[in-house]
PDB file of C-alpha atoms in Angstrom:
ATOM      1  CA  MET A   2      -1.647   9.003  31.852  1.00  0.00           C
ATOM      2  CA  ASN A   3      -0.257   6.096  33.748  1.00  0.00           C
ATOM      3  CA  GLN A   4      -0.961   2.394  33.412  1.00  0.00           C
ATOM      4  CA  TYR A   5      -3.057   2.314  36.590  1.00  0.00           C
ATOM      5  CA  ILE A   6      -5.562   4.759  35.087  1.00  0.00           C
ATOM      6  CA  PHE A   7      -5.694   2.771  31.824  1.00  0.00           C
ATOM      7  CA  GLU A   8      -6.436  -0.398  33.767  1.00  0.00           C
ATOM      8  CA  THR A   9      -8.961   1.251  36.084  1.00  0.00           C
ATOM      9  CA  LEU A  10     -10.876   2.678  33.146  1.00  0.00           C
ATOM     10  CA  GLU A  11     -10.536  -0.647  31.271  1.00  0.00           C
ATOM     11  CA  PHE A  12      -9.319   1.319  28.290  1.00  0.00           C
ATOM     12  CA  ASP A  13      -8.014  -1.827  26.597  1.00  0.00           C
ATOM     13  CA  ARG A  14     -11.507  -3.373  26.671  1.00  0.00           C
ATOM     14  CA  ILE A  15     -12.998  -0.241  25.122  1.00  0.00           C
ATOM     15  CA  ILE A  16     -10.394  -0.276  22.348  1.00  0.00           C
ATOM     16  CA  THR A  17     -10.943  -3.986  21.700  1.00  0.00           C
ATOM     17  CA  HIS A  18     -14.698  -3.442  21.465  1.00  0.00           C
ATOM     18  CA  LEU A  19     -14.323  -0.495  19.090  1.00  0.00           C
ATOM     19  CA  ALA A  20     -11.815  -2.352  16.909  1.00  0.00           C
ATOM     20  CA  SER A  21     -14.215  -5.280  16.578  1.00  0.00           C
ATOM     21  CA  HIS A  22     -16.553  -2.940  14.647  1.00  0.00           C
ATOM     22  CA  ALA A  23     -13.888  -1.648  12.254  1.00  0.00           C
ATOM     23  CA  ASP A  24     -14.655  -1.971   8.546  1.00  0.00           C
ATOM     24  CA  SER A  25     -11.055  -2.343   7.420  1.00  0.00           C
ATOM     25  CA  PRO A  26      -7.633  -3.391   8.668  1.00  0.00           C
ATOM     26  CA  LEU A  27      -6.564   0.264   8.476  1.00  0.00           C
ATOM     27  CA  SER A  28      -9.439   1.302  10.735  1.00  0.00           C
ATOM     28  CA  LYS A  29      -8.629  -1.454  13.178  1.00  0.00           C
ATOM     29  CA  GLU A  30      -4.972  -0.376  13.334  1.00  0.00           C
ATOM     30  CA  ARG A  31      -5.979   3.244  13.863  1.00  0.00           C
ATOM     31  CA  ILE A  32      -8.367   2.306  16.679  1.00  0.00           C
ATOM     32  CA  ASN A  33      -5.756   0.098  18.348  1.00  0.00           C
ATOM     33  CA  SER A  34      -3.307   3.011  18.355  1.00  0.00           C
ATOM     34  CA  LEU A  35      -5.707   5.369  20.167  1.00  0.00           C
ATOM     35  CA  ARG A  36      -4.672   6.761  23.523  1.00  0.00           C
ATOM     36  CA  PRO A  37      -6.564   9.092  25.858  1.00  0.00           C
ATOM     37  CA  LEU A  38      -5.975  12.777  25.286  1.00  0.00           C
ATOM     38  CA  SER A  39      -4.614  14.927  28.081  1.00  0.00           C
ATOM     39  CA  ASN A  40      -4.659  18.329  26.361  1.00  0.00           C
ATOM     40  CA  ILE A  41      -8.024  20.048  26.809  1.00  0.00           C
ATOM     41  CA  ASN A  42      -7.836  21.784  23.406  1.00  0.00           C
ATOM     42  CA  ASP A  43      -7.170  18.474  21.623  1.00  0.00           C
ATOM     43  CA  LEU A  44      -9.994  16.886  23.577  1.00  0.00           C
ATOM     44  CA  ASP A  45     -12.442  19.673  22.659  1.00  0.00           C
ATOM     45  CA  LYS A  46     -11.532  19.363  18.966  1.00  0.00           C
ATOM     46  CA  LYS A  47     -11.969  15.577  18.967  1.00  0.00           C
ATOM     47  CA  LEU A  48     -15.269  15.858  20.809  1.00  0.00           C
ATOM     48  CA  SER A  49     -16.511  18.341  18.210  1.00  0.00           C
ATOM     49  CA  GLU A  50     -15.471  15.941  15.436  1.00  0.00           C
ATOM     50  CA  VAL A  51     -17.357  13.125  17.158  1.00  0.00           C
ATOM     51  CA  THR A  52     -20.407  15.392  17.455  1.00  0.00           C
ATOM     52  CA  GLU A  53     -20.285  16.046  13.704  1.00  0.00           C
ATOM     53  CA  LEU A  54     -19.921  12.341  12.941  1.00  0.00           C
ATOM     54  CA  ARG A  55     -22.828  11.530  15.264  1.00  0.00           C
ATOM     55  CA  ALA A  56     -24.964  14.059  13.337  1.00  0.00           C
ATOM     56  CA  ILE A  57     -24.073  12.267  10.095  1.00  0.00           C
ATOM     57  CA  ILE A  58     -25.015   8.893  11.562  1.00  0.00           C
ATOM     58  CA  ASP A  59     -28.279  10.159  13.074  1.00  0.00           C
ATOM     59  CA  PHE A  60     -29.548  12.615  10.459  1.00  0.00           C
ATOM     60  CA  ASP A  61     -27.736  12.412   7.132  1.00  0.00           C
ATOM     61  CA  ASP A  62     -27.141  10.066   4.232  1.00  0.00           C
ATOM     62  CA  PRO A  63     -24.902   7.079   4.989  1.00  0.00           C
ATOM     63  CA  PHE A  64     -21.203   7.806   5.202  1.00  0.00           C
ATOM     64  CA  PRO A  65     -19.684   6.419   1.936  1.00  0.00           C
ATOM     65  CA  VAL A  66     -16.691   4.477   3.249  1.00  0.00           C
ATOM     66  CA  HIS A  67     -17.502   1.010   1.923  1.00  0.00           C
ATOM     67  CA  GLY A  68     -14.758  -0.346  -0.309  1.00  0.00           C
ATOM     68  CA  ILE A  69     -11.615   1.056   1.299  1.00  0.00           C
ATOM     69  CA  ARG A  70      -8.812  -1.451   0.840  1.00  0.00           C
ATOM     70  CA  ASP A  71      -5.389  -1.620   2.441  1.00  0.00           C
ATOM     71  CA  ILE A  72      -3.189  -0.542  -0.449  1.00  0.00           C
ATOM     72  CA  ARG A  73      -0.045   0.322   1.502  1.00  0.00           C
ATOM     73  CA  ALA A  74       1.914  -2.666   0.161  1.00  0.00           C
ATOM     74  CA  ALA A  75       0.860  -1.907  -3.414  1.00  0.00           C
ATOM     75  CA  LEU A  76       1.868   1.748  -3.067  1.00  0.00           C
ATOM     76  CA  LYS A  77       5.229   0.793  -1.612  1.00  0.00           C
ATOM     77  CA  LYS A  78       5.761  -1.727  -4.414  1.00  0.00           C
ATOM     78  CA  ALA A  79       4.785   0.835  -7.070  1.00  0.00           C
ATOM     79  CA  SER A  80       7.194   3.393  -5.634  1.00  0.00           C
ATOM     80  CA  LEU A  81      10.189   1.206  -6.501  1.00  0.00           C
ATOM     81  CA  ALA A  82      11.610   1.586  -9.998  1.00  0.00           C
ATOM     82  CA  GLY A  83      10.912  -1.356 -12.288  1.00  0.00           C
ATOM     83  CA  ASN A  84       7.984  -2.753 -10.291  1.00  0.00           C
ATOM     84  CA  TYR A  85       4.510  -3.206 -11.700  1.00  0.00           C
ATOM     85  CA  LEU A  86       1.235  -3.756  -9.941  1.00  0.00           C
ATOM     86  CA  THR A  87      -0.889  -6.813 -10.618  1.00  0.00           C
ATOM     87  CA  THR A  88      -4.457  -6.509 -11.840  1.00  0.00           C
ATOM     88  CA  GLU A  89      -5.680  -7.224  -8.322  1.00  0.00           C
ATOM     89  CA  GLU A  90      -3.415  -4.544  -6.833  1.00  0.00           C
ATOM     90  CA  LEU A  91      -4.527  -1.990  -9.430  1.00  0.00           C
ATOM     91  CA  SER A  92      -8.153  -2.868  -8.727  1.00  0.00           C
ATOM     92  CA  ALA A  93      -7.624  -2.340  -4.992  1.00  0.00           C
ATOM     93  CA  VAL A  94      -6.007   1.050  -5.636  1.00  0.00           C
ATOM     94  CA  GLY A  95      -8.888   2.003  -7.944  1.00  0.00           C
ATOM     95  CA  ASP A  96     -11.518   0.908  -5.415  1.00  0.00           C
ATOM     96  CA  THR A  97      -9.853   2.924  -2.673  1.00  0.00           C
ATOM     97  CA  LEU A  98      -9.518   6.004  -4.875  1.00  0.00           C
ATOM     98  CA  ASN A  99     -13.224   5.739  -5.703  1.00  0.00           C
ATOM     99  CA  VAL A 100     -14.075   5.712  -1.994  1.00  0.00           C
ATOM    100  CA  PHE A 101     -11.964   8.833  -1.453  1.00  0.00           C
ATOM    101  CA  ARG A 102     -13.654  10.516  -4.428  1.00  0.00           C
ATOM    102  CA  ARG A 103     -17.090   9.722  -2.942  1.00  0.00           C
ATOM    103  CA  LEU A 104     -15.973  11.006   0.459  1.00  0.00           C
ATOM    104  CA  ARG A 105     -14.703  14.243  -1.064  1.00  0.00           C
ATOM    105  CA  GLN A 106     -18.025  14.748  -2.899  1.00  0.00           C
ATOM    106  CA  TYR A 107     -19.950  13.896   0.270  1.00  0.00           C
ATOM    107  CA  PHE A 108     -18.118  16.491   2.358  1.00  0.00           C
ATOM    108  CA  ASN A 109     -17.894  19.127  -0.382  1.00  0.00           C
ATOM    109  CA  SER A 110     -21.682  19.120  -0.552  1.00  0.00           C
ATOM    110  CA  ARG A 111     -21.887  19.469   3.243  1.00  0.00           C
ATOM    111  CA  ASP A 112     -18.929  21.683   4.096  1.00  0.00           C
ATOM    112  CA  ASP A 113     -21.133  24.103   6.048  1.00  0.00           C
ATOM    113  CA  LYS A 114     -22.610  21.265   8.151  1.00  0.00           C
ATOM    114  CA  TYR A 115     -19.403  19.351   8.963  1.00  0.00           C
ATOM    115  CA  PRO A 116     -16.462  21.782   8.733  1.00  0.00           C
ATOM    116  CA  LEU A 117     -14.191  19.787  11.059  1.00  0.00           C
ATOM    117  CA  LEU A 118     -14.632  16.515   9.217  1.00  0.00           C
ATOM    118  CA  GLN A 119     -14.407  18.312   5.867  1.00  0.00           C
TER     119      GLN A 119
END
C-alpha cells in the first residue's frame, strides 16, 4: 500500500489510538509496527484471530496478561558469559514467566474454543 492510502485512511491515528491502550512497552512496540495486510489469506487468518479474541473479551474469563514485563535487556545480559542478573531483573523474569504459565493454562483449558490463539 502506498503512503496516500495510509494518509487517507488515517492509519497513523488508528495506530496511535490503539497504542495508547497498550498494557506494556512490548505491546506498544508491536502495535506501532503494524501495517495493513494485502494478502487475503493473511487477512482472513488475522480476522479469525480477532474474532476469537473478541469472544474471550465478551464471553469468557478475563485474559490473564497482567504482569508482563519487558525483560529483553535482562535476557540479553544473562546470555553473556560472566553476567548475573540483579534481584529486580530476576523478579521481572519470574513475573513474566508466571504470566506465560497462566496464559498457557488459560488456552490449554480452552483449546477447542480458541484454536488460532492457542
